[in-house]
Amino acid sequence: AQSVAQPEDQVNVAEGNPLTVKCTYSVSGNPYLFWYVQYPNRGLQFLLKYITGDNLVKGSYGFEAEFNKSQTSFHLKKPSALVSDSALYFCAVSADNYGQNFVFGPGTRLSVLP
Amino acid sequence: GAGVSQSPRYKVAKRGQDVALRCDPISGHVSLFWYQQALGQGPEFLTYFQNEAQLDKSGLPSDRFFAERPEGSVSTLKIQRTQQEDSAVYLCASSLRSGRSTGELFFGEGSRLTVL
């Protein structure tokens, strides 16, 4: 079975500092990995994905994530955080042998302090 | 509209009532997903349609839950004899092709169901 762990419920970072939101996954087969962001009273929005190719993927709003196969991780990063980045972040995984289902992690709340 | 539209945004039901939640996906999107998001948790998969075909309903929690997409566009999630544990936000998402091949699901704002 597929699963996603986001070990931190909450991440606090000062504006201008780098941020990392952690994600680890478990799948059988090749993983497809995604990050989504949810702002208050808004639907989830796609940030970035890893399907194949370069381990470092870049996405919307200056975010990037690094796929690490040996550590089964897909941490989300940004070099310089903005207050407007404060939101709920979800990591998700899918796999070839798991139909079209995306399995989402429990979410990490990011607070960027001015 | 340009995005995924869900209605109603908020629904309060008495225990035992039937409810119907509607999703209007982005025009032309082949794939449609329903997810259930309990408070403080990530979305949990319910069911998946490719056009009008329901290809996966493994996430539906009981036979009280039923989803349809008869013409391959609008979808309805129906919950019969609602229970308190059904209280959650129900999210609809659509994708142009196979969701996984593009990786990008477009989500609606959700329908928040409260069962009293």
PDB file of C-alpha atoms in Angstrom:
ATOM      1  CA  ALA A   1       0.000   0.000   0.000  1.00  0.00           C
ATOM      2  CA  GLN A   2       1.074   3.541  -0.621  1.00  0.00           C
ATOM      3  CA  SER A   3       1.568   6.016   2.195  1.00  0.00           C
ATOM      4  CA  VAL A   4       2.863   9.506   2.751  1.00  0.00           C
ATOM      5  CA  ALA A   5       4.279  10.956   5.951  1.00  0.00           C
ATOM      6  CA  GLN A   6       4.728  14.596   6.773  1.00  0.00           C
ATOM      7  CA  PRO A   7       6.495  14.461  10.123  1.00  0.00           C
ATOM      8  CA  GLU A   8       5.879  18.085  11.090  1.00  0.00           C
ATOM      9  CA  ASP A   9       2.385  19.371  11.794  1.00  0.00           C
ATOM     10  CA  GLN A  10       3.676  22.938  11.886  1.00  0.00           C
ATOM     11  CA  VAL A  11       6.727  24.739  10.533  1.00  0.00           C
ATOM     12  CA  ASN A  12       7.561  28.276  11.562  1.00  0.00           C
ATOM     13  CA  VAL A  13      10.120  30.339   9.692  1.00  0.00           C
ATOM     14  CA  ALA A  14      11.066  34.002   9.605  1.00  0.00           C
ATOM     15  CA  GLU A  15      10.446  35.940   6.424  1.00  0.00           C
ATOM     16  CA  GLY A  16      13.508  35.912   4.192  1.00  0.00           C
ATOM     17  CA  ASN A  17      14.869  32.691   5.661  1.00  0.00           C
ATOM     18  CA  PRO A  18      14.958  29.413   3.750  1.00  0.00           C
ATOM     19  CA  LEU A  19      12.145  26.975   4.404  1.00  0.00           C
ATOM     20  CA  THR A  20      11.859  23.195   4.209  1.00  0.00           C
ATOM     21  CA  VAL A  21       8.686  21.132   4.509  1.00  0.00           C
ATOM     22  CA  LYS A  22       9.441  17.437   4.825  1.00  0.00           C
ATOM     23  CA  CYS A  23       7.790  14.500   3.099  1.00  0.00           C
ATOM     24  CA  THR A  24       8.612  10.811   3.028  1.00  0.00           C
ATOM     25  CA  TYR A  25       6.714   8.177   1.117  1.00  0.00           C
ATOM     26  CA  SER A  26       6.263   4.463   0.695  1.00  0.00           C
ATOM     27  CA  VAL A  27       5.226   2.852  -2.587  1.00  0.00           C
ATOM     28  CA  SER A  28       5.795  -0.339  -4.474  1.00  0.00           C
ATOM     29  CA  GLY A  29       7.011   0.602  -7.916  1.00  0.00           C
ATOM     30  CA  ASN A  30       8.124   3.917  -9.316  1.00  0.00           C
ATOM     31  CA  PRO A  31       6.688   6.877  -7.428  1.00  0.00           C
ATOM     32  CA  TYR A  32       4.971   9.920  -8.852  1.00  0.00           C
ATOM     33  CA  LEU A  33       5.329  12.694  -6.282  1.00  0.00           C
ATOM     34  CA  PHE A  34       3.481  15.978  -5.923  1.00  0.00           C
ATOM     35  CA  TRP A  35       3.121  19.005  -3.696  1.00  0.00           C
ATOM     36  CA  TYR A  36      -0.111  20.940  -3.290  1.00  0.00           C
ATOM     37  CA  VAL A  37      -0.850  24.073  -1.270  1.00  0.00           C
ATOM     38  CA  GLN A  38      -4.116  25.026   0.383  1.00  0.00           C
ATOM     39  CA  TYR A  39      -4.828  28.612   1.362  1.00  0.00           C
ATOM     40  CA  PRO A  40      -7.689  29.374   3.791  1.00  0.00           C
ATOM     41  CA  ASN A  41     -11.107  28.813   2.227  1.00  0.00           C
ATOM     42  CA  ARG A  42      -9.511  27.888  -1.080  1.00  0.00           C
ATOM     43  CA  GLY A  43      -9.122  24.647  -2.993  1.00  0.00           C
ATOM     44  CA  LEU A  44      -5.838  22.806  -3.191  1.00  0.00           C
ATOM     45  CA  GLN A  45      -3.455  24.203  -5.783  1.00  0.00           C
ATOM     46  CA  PHE A  46      -0.764  22.280  -7.611  1.00  0.00           C
ATOM     47  CA  LEU A  47       2.806  23.417  -6.873  1.00  0.00           C
ATOM     48  CA  LEU A  48       5.123  20.899  -8.511  1.00  0.00           C
ATOM     49  CA  LYS A  49       5.652  17.278  -9.442  1.00  0.00           C
ATOM     50  CA  TYR A  50       8.315  14.636  -9.905  1.00  0.00           C
ATOM     51  CA  ILE A  51       7.613  11.988 -12.517  1.00  0.00           C
ATOM     52  CA  THR A  52      11.037  11.148 -13.896  1.00  0.00           C
ATOM     53  CA  GLY A  53      14.296  12.880 -14.807  1.00  0.00           C
ATOM     54  CA  ASP A  54      16.153  15.421 -12.695  1.00  0.00           C
ATOM     55  CA  ASN A  55      15.839  14.874  -8.987  1.00  0.00           C
ATOM     56  CA  LEU A  56      15.463  18.614  -8.359  1.00  0.00           C
ATOM     57  CA  VAL A  57      12.178  19.942  -9.663  1.00  0.00           C
ATOM     58  CA  LYS A  58      11.075  23.545  -9.730  1.00  0.00           C
ATOM     59  CA  GLY A  59       7.525  24.707  -9.383  1.00  0.00           C
ATOM     60  CA  SER A  60       5.268  27.661  -8.820  1.00  0.00           C
ATOM     61  CA  TYR A  61       6.017  30.675  -6.595  1.00  0.00           C
ATOM     62  CA  GLY A  62       9.737  29.877  -6.325  1.00  0.00           C
ATOM     63  CA  PHE A  63       9.269  26.493  -4.668  1.00  0.00           C
ATOM     64  CA  GLU A  64      11.396  23.482  -5.484  1.00  0.00           C
ATOM     65  CA  ALA A  65      11.607  19.912  -4.252  1.00  0.00           C
ATOM     66  CA  GLU A  66      14.268  17.249  -4.302  1.00  0.00           C
ATOM     67  CA  PHE A  67      13.501  13.613  -4.964  1.00  0.00           C
ATOM     68  CA  ASN A  68      15.763  11.300  -2.968  1.00  0.00           C
ATOM     69  CA  LYS A  69      15.151   7.685  -3.868  1.00  0.00           C
ATOM     70  CA  SER A  70      17.437   6.172  -1.239  1.00  0.00           C
ATOM     71  CA  GLN A  71      15.780   8.142   1.542  1.00  0.00           C
ATOM     72  CA  THR A  72      12.309   7.910  -0.044  1.00  0.00           C
ATOM     73  CA  SER A  73      11.900  11.621   0.510  1.00  0.00           C
ATOM     74  CA  PHE A  74      10.532  14.554  -1.455  1.00  0.00           C
ATOM     75  CA  HIS A  75      11.130  17.637   0.685  1.00  0.00           C
ATOM     76  CA  LEU A  76       9.722  20.994  -0.396  1.00  0.00           C
ATOM     77  CA  LYS A  77      12.074  23.960  -0.234  1.00  0.00           C
ATOM     78  CA  LYS A  78      12.239  27.661  -0.912  1.00  0.00           C
ATOM     79  CA  PRO A  79      15.367  29.799  -0.563  1.00  0.00           C
ATOM     80  CA  SER A  80      13.617  32.845   0.872  1.00  0.00           C
ATOM     81  CA  ALA A  81      10.214  32.615   2.532  1.00  0.00           C
ATOM     82  CA  LEU A  82       7.464  35.203   2.152  1.00  0.00           C
ATOM     83  CA  VAL A  83       4.654  35.924   4.595  1.00  0.00           C
ATOM     84  CA  SER A  84       2.262  35.090   1.758  1.00  0.00           C
ATOM     85  CA  ASP A  85       3.651  31.534   1.688  1.00  0.00           C
ATOM     86  CA  SER A  86       1.816  30.842   4.946  1.00  0.00           C
ATOM     87  CA  ALA A  87      -0.610  28.026   4.142  1.00  0.00           C
ATOM     88  CA  LEU A  88      -1.226  24.291   4.462  1.00  0.00           C
ATOM     89  CA  TYR A  89       1.052  22.103   2.337  1.00  0.00           C
ATOM     90  CA  PHE A  90       0.251  18.574   1.225  1.00  0.00           C
ATOM     91  CA  CYS A  91       2.587  16.005  -0.243  1.00  0.00           C
ATOM     92  CA  ALA A  92       1.001  13.323  -2.437  1.00  0.00           C
ATOM     93  CA  VAL A  93       2.145  10.128  -4.124  1.00  0.00           C
ATOM     94  CA  SER A  94       0.878   7.862  -6.843  1.00  0.00           C
ATOM     95  CA  ALA A  95       2.308   4.847  -8.636  1.00  0.00           C
ATOM     96  CA  ASP A  96       1.863   2.882 -11.831  1.00  0.00           C
ATOM     97  CA  ASN A  97       0.357  -0.072 -10.046  1.00  0.00           C
ATOM     98  CA  TYR A  98      -2.105   1.921  -7.980  1.00  0.00           C
ATOM     99  CA  GLY A  99      -4.678   3.028 -10.494  1.00  0.00           C
ATOM    100  CA  GLN A 100      -5.292   6.738 -10.682  1.00  0.00           C
ATOM    101  CA  ASN A 101      -5.396   7.265  -6.946  1.00  0.00           C
ATOM    102  CA  PHE A 102      -3.306   9.970  -5.344  1.00  0.00           C
ATOM    103  CA  VAL A 103      -2.513   9.395  -1.682  1.00  0.00           C
ATOM    104  CA  PHE A 104      -2.124  12.614   0.279  1.00  0.00           C
ATOM    105  CA  GLY A 105      -0.156  13.202   3.438  1.00  0.00           C
ATOM    106  CA  PRO A 106      -1.757  14.774   6.523  1.00  0.00           C
ATOM    107  CA  GLY A 107      -0.451  18.232   5.706  1.00  0.00           C
ATOM    108  CA  THR A 108       2.025  20.667   7.253  1.00  0.00           C
ATOM    109  CA  ARG A 109       1.003  24.132   8.282  1.00  0.00           C
ATOM    110  CA  LEU A 110       3.645  26.684   7.325  1.00  0.00           C
ATOM    111  CA  SER A 111       3.728  29.985   9.144  1.00  0.00           C
ATOM    112  CA  VAL A 112       6.098  32.656   7.874  1.00  0.00           C
ATOM    113  CA  LEU A 113       6.610  35.322  10.470  1.00  0.00           C
ATOM    114  CA  PRO A 114       7.332  38.929   9.433  1.00  0.00           C
TER     115      PRO A 114
ATOM    116  CA  GLY B   1     -16.329  29.573 -15.058  1.00  0.00           C
ATOM    117  CA  ALA B   2     -12.706  28.646 -15.559  1.00  0.00           C
ATOM    118  CA  GLY B   3     -12.283  26.481 -12.477  1.00  0.00           C
ATOM    119  CA  VAL B   4     -13.888  23.496 -10.790  1.00  0.00           C
ATOM    120  CA  SER B   5     -17.162  24.507  -9.211  1.00  0.00           C
ATOM    121  CA  GLN B   6     -18.792  22.702  -6.310  1.00  0.00           C
ATOM    122  CA  SER B   7     -22.194  23.193  -4.761  1.00  0.00           C
ATOM    123  CA  PRO B   8     -23.436  23.642  -2.190  1.00  0.00           C
ATOM    124  CA  ARG B   9     -20.431  25.142  -0.430  1.00  0.00           C
ATOM    125  CA  TYR B  10     -22.008  24.399   2.933  1.00  0.00           C
ATOM    126  CA  LYS B  11     -24.620  21.817   3.842  1.00  0.00           C
ATOM    127  CA  VAL B  12     -26.090  21.039   7.232  1.00  0.00           C
ATOM    128  CA  ALA B  13     -28.045  17.799   7.410  1.00  0.00           C
ATOM    129  CA  LYS B  14     -29.852  16.015  10.161  1.00  0.00           C
ATOM    130  CA  ARG B  15     -28.688  12.500  10.838  1.00  0.00           C
ATOM    131  CA  GLY B  16     -30.499  10.131   8.512  1.00  0.00           C
ATOM    132  CA  GLN B  17     -31.072  12.648   5.734  1.00  0.00           C
ATOM    133  CA  ASP B  18     -29.855  12.092   2.193  1.00  0.00           C
ATOM    134  CA  VAL B  19     -27.551  14.693   0.622  1.00  0.00           C
ATOM    135  CA  ALA B  20     -26.315  15.335  -2.905  1.00  0.00           C
ATOM    136  CA  LEU B  21     -23.133  17.235  -3.681  1.00  0.00           C
ATOM    137  CA  ARG B  22     -22.464  18.536  -7.160  1.00  0.00           C
ATOM    138  CA  CYS B  23     -19.220  19.041  -9.038  1.00  0.00           C
ATOM    139  CA  ASP B  24     -18.786  20.943 -12.311  1.00  0.00           C
ATOM    140  CA  PRO B  25     -15.291  20.119 -13.590  1.00  0.00           C
ATOM    141  CA  ILE B  26     -13.277  22.207 -15.993  1.00  0.00           C
ATOM    142  CA  SER B  27     -14.715  21.812 -19.477  1.00  0.00           C
ATOM    143  CA  GLY B  28     -12.974  19.074 -21.431  1.00  0.00           C
ATOM    144  CA  HIS B  29     -11.358  17.435 -18.435  1.00  0.00           C
ATOM    145  CA  VAL B  30     -11.505  13.692 -18.771  1.00  0.00           C
ATOM    146  CA  SER B  31     -10.653  12.666 -15.228  1.00  0.00           C
ATOM    147  CA  LEU B  32     -12.710  13.485 -12.156  1.00  0.00           C
ATOM    148  CA  PHE B  33     -11.932  12.601  -8.564  1.00  0.00           C
ATOM    149  CA  TRP B  34     -13.825  12.861  -5.286  1.00  0.00           C
ATOM    150  CA  TYR B  35     -11.939  13.174  -2.021  1.00  0.00           C
ATOM    151  CA  GLN B  36     -13.071  13.432   1.590  1.00  0.00           C
ATOM    152  CA  GLN B  37     -11.123  15.745   3.896  1.00  0.00           C
ATOM    153  CA  ALA B  38     -11.788  15.484   7.609  1.00  0.00           C
ATOM    154  CA  LEU B  39     -10.803  18.367   9.862  1.00  0.00           C
ATOM    155  CA  GLY B  40      -7.042  18.579  10.263  1.00  0.00           C
ATOM    156  CA  GLN B  41      -6.324  15.754   7.865  1.00  0.00           C
ATOM    157  CA  GLY B  42      -5.266  15.289   4.283  1.00  0.00           C
ATOM    158  CA  PRO B  43      -7.718  14.439   1.517  1.00  0.00           C
ATOM    159  CA  GLU B  44      -8.757  10.772   1.376  1.00  0.00           C
ATOM    160  CA  PHE B  45      -9.585   9.262  -2.011  1.00  0.00           C
ATOM    161  CA  LEU B  46     -13.189   8.253  -2.579  1.00  0.00           C
ATOM    162  CA  THR B  47     -13.695   7.557  -6.261  1.00  0.00           C
ATOM    163  CA  TYR B  48     -12.404   8.245  -9.784  1.00  0.00           C
ATOM    164  CA  PHE B  49     -14.123   8.702 -13.149  1.00  0.00           C
ATOM    165  CA  GLN B  50     -12.658   8.700 -16.615  1.00  0.00           C
ATOM    166  CA  ASN B  51     -15.334  10.370 -18.703  1.00  0.00           C
ATOM    167  CA  GLU B  52     -18.577   8.681 -17.631  1.00  0.00           C
ATOM    168  CA  ALA B  53     -16.933   5.468 -16.462  1.00  0.00           C
ATOM    169  CA  GLN B  54     -16.362   5.017 -12.748  1.00  0.00           C
ATOM    170  CA  LEU B  55     -13.058   3.183 -12.839  1.00  0.00           C
ATOM    171  CA  ASP B  56     -12.280   3.125  -9.140  1.00  0.00           C
ATOM    172  CA  LYS B  57     -14.643   3.361  -6.205  1.00  0.00           C
ATOM    173  CA  SER B  58     -12.441   1.617  -3.713  1.00  0.00           C
ATOM    174  CA  GLY B  59     -12.390   4.598  -1.373  1.00  0.00           C
ATOM    175  CA  LEU B  60     -16.124   4.902  -0.831  1.00  0.00           C
ATOM    176  CA  PRO B  61     -16.525   4.159   2.886  1.00  0.00           C
ATOM    177  CA  SER B  62     -19.850   2.365   2.702  1.00  0.00           C
ATOM    178  CA  ASP B  63     -22.725   1.514   0.406  1.00  0.00           C
ATOM    179  CA  ARG B  64     -24.406   4.713   1.601  1.00  0.00           C
ATOM    180  CA  PHE B  65     -22.031   6.602  -0.683  1.00  0.00           C
ATOM    181  CA  PHE B  66     -22.760   6.713  -4.387  1.00  0.00           C
ATOM    182  CA  ALA B  67     -21.239   8.795  -7.185  1.00  0.00           C
ATOM    183  CA  GLU B  68     -22.185   9.250 -10.792  1.00  0.00           C
ATOM    184  CA  ARG B  69     -21.078  11.178 -13.866  1.00  0.00           C
ATOM    185  CA  PRO B  70     -23.652  10.134 -16.445  1.00  0.00           C
ATOM    186  CA  GLU B  71     -22.592  12.372 -19.336  1.00  0.00           C
ATOM    187  CA  GLY B  72     -18.920  12.578 -18.573  1.00  0.00           C
ATOM    188  CA  SER B  73     -18.996  16.115 -17.251  1.00  0.00           C
ATOM    189  CA  VAL B  74     -20.968  17.066 -14.115  1.00  0.00           C
ATOM    190  CA  SER B  75     -20.681  14.618 -11.243  1.00  0.00           C
ATOM    191  CA  THR B  76     -22.840  14.093  -8.180  1.00  0.00           C
ATOM    192  CA  LEU B  77     -21.792  12.488  -4.917  1.00  0.00           C
ATOM    193  CA  LYS B  78     -24.776  11.205  -2.983  1.00  0.00           C
ATOM    194  CA  ILE B  79     -24.738  10.177   0.649  1.00  0.00           C
ATOM    195  CA  GLN B  80     -27.747   8.306   1.938  1.00  0.00           C
ATOM    196  CA  ARG B  81     -28.848   8.181   5.570  1.00  0.00           C
ATOM    197  CA  THR B  82     -26.098  10.533   6.679  1.00  0.00           C
ATOM    198  CA  GLN B  83     -24.225   9.812   9.897  1.00  0.00           C
ATOM    199  CA  GLN B  84     -22.196  12.165  12.076  1.00  0.00           C
ATOM    200  CA  GLU B  85     -18.965  10.574  10.924  1.00  0.00           C
ATOM    201  CA  ASP B  86     -19.792  11.737   7.389  1.00  0.00           C
ATOM    202  CA  SER B  87     -19.115  15.325   8.472  1.00  0.00           C
ATOM    203  CA  ALA B  88     -16.186  16.507   6.361  1.00  0.00           C
ATOM    204  CA  VAL B  89     -15.255  18.633   3.390  1.00  0.00           C
ATOM    205  CA  TYR B  90     -15.873  16.827   0.121  1.00  0.00           C
ATOM    206  CA  LEU B  91     -13.417  17.858  -2.576  1.00  0.00           C
ATOM    207  CA  CYS B  92     -13.827  17.400  -6.285  1.00  0.00           C
ATOM    208  CA  ALA B  93     -10.852  17.557  -8.637  1.00  0.00           C
ATOM    209  CA  SER B  94     -10.521  17.246 -12.378  1.00  0.00           C
ATOM    210  CA  SER B  95      -7.663  16.674 -14.761  1.00  0.00           C
ATOM    211  CA  LEU B  96      -7.279  17.039 -18.495  1.00  0.00           C
ATOM    212  CA  ARG B  97      -6.091  13.496 -19.012  1.00  0.00           C
ATOM    213  CA  SER B  98      -5.013  10.789 -16.659  1.00  0.00           C
ATOM    214  CA  GLY B  99      -4.304  12.708 -13.472  1.00  0.00           C
ATOM    215  CA  ARG B 100      -1.050  10.949 -12.852  1.00  0.00           C
ATOM    216  CA  SER B 101       0.366  11.565 -16.306  1.00  0.00           C
ATOM    217  CA  THR B 102       0.082  15.305 -15.880  1.00  0.00           C
ATOM    218  CA  GLY B 103       0.351  15.373 -12.129  1.00  0.00           C
ATOM    219  CA  GLU B 104      -1.908  18.344 -11.916  1.00  0.00           C
ATOM    220  CA  LEU B 105      -5.314  18.014 -10.389  1.00  0.00           C
ATOM    221  CA  PHE B 106      -7.530  21.087 -10.339  1.00  0.00           C
ATOM    222  CA  PHE B 107      -9.524  21.198  -7.125  1.00  0.00           C
ATOM    223  CA  GLY B 108     -12.769  22.902  -6.312  1.00  0.00           C
ATOM    224  CA  GLU B 109     -13.230  24.760  -3.048  1.00  0.00           C
ATOM    225  CA  GLY B 110     -15.123  21.858  -1.556  1.00  0.00           C
ATOM    226  CA  SER B 111     -18.523  21.215  -0.023  1.00  0.00           C
ATOM    227  CA  ARG B 112     -18.490  21.290   3.758  1.00  0.00           C
ATOM    228  CA  LEU B 113     -21.016  18.806   5.150  1.00  0.00           C
ATOM    229  CA  THR B 114     -22.058  18.961   8.780  1.00  0.00           C
ATOM    230  CA  VAL B 115     -24.302  16.211  10.070  1.00  0.00           C
ATOM    231  CA  LEU B 116     -26.124  16.999  13.311  1.00  0.00           C
TER     232      LEU B 116
END
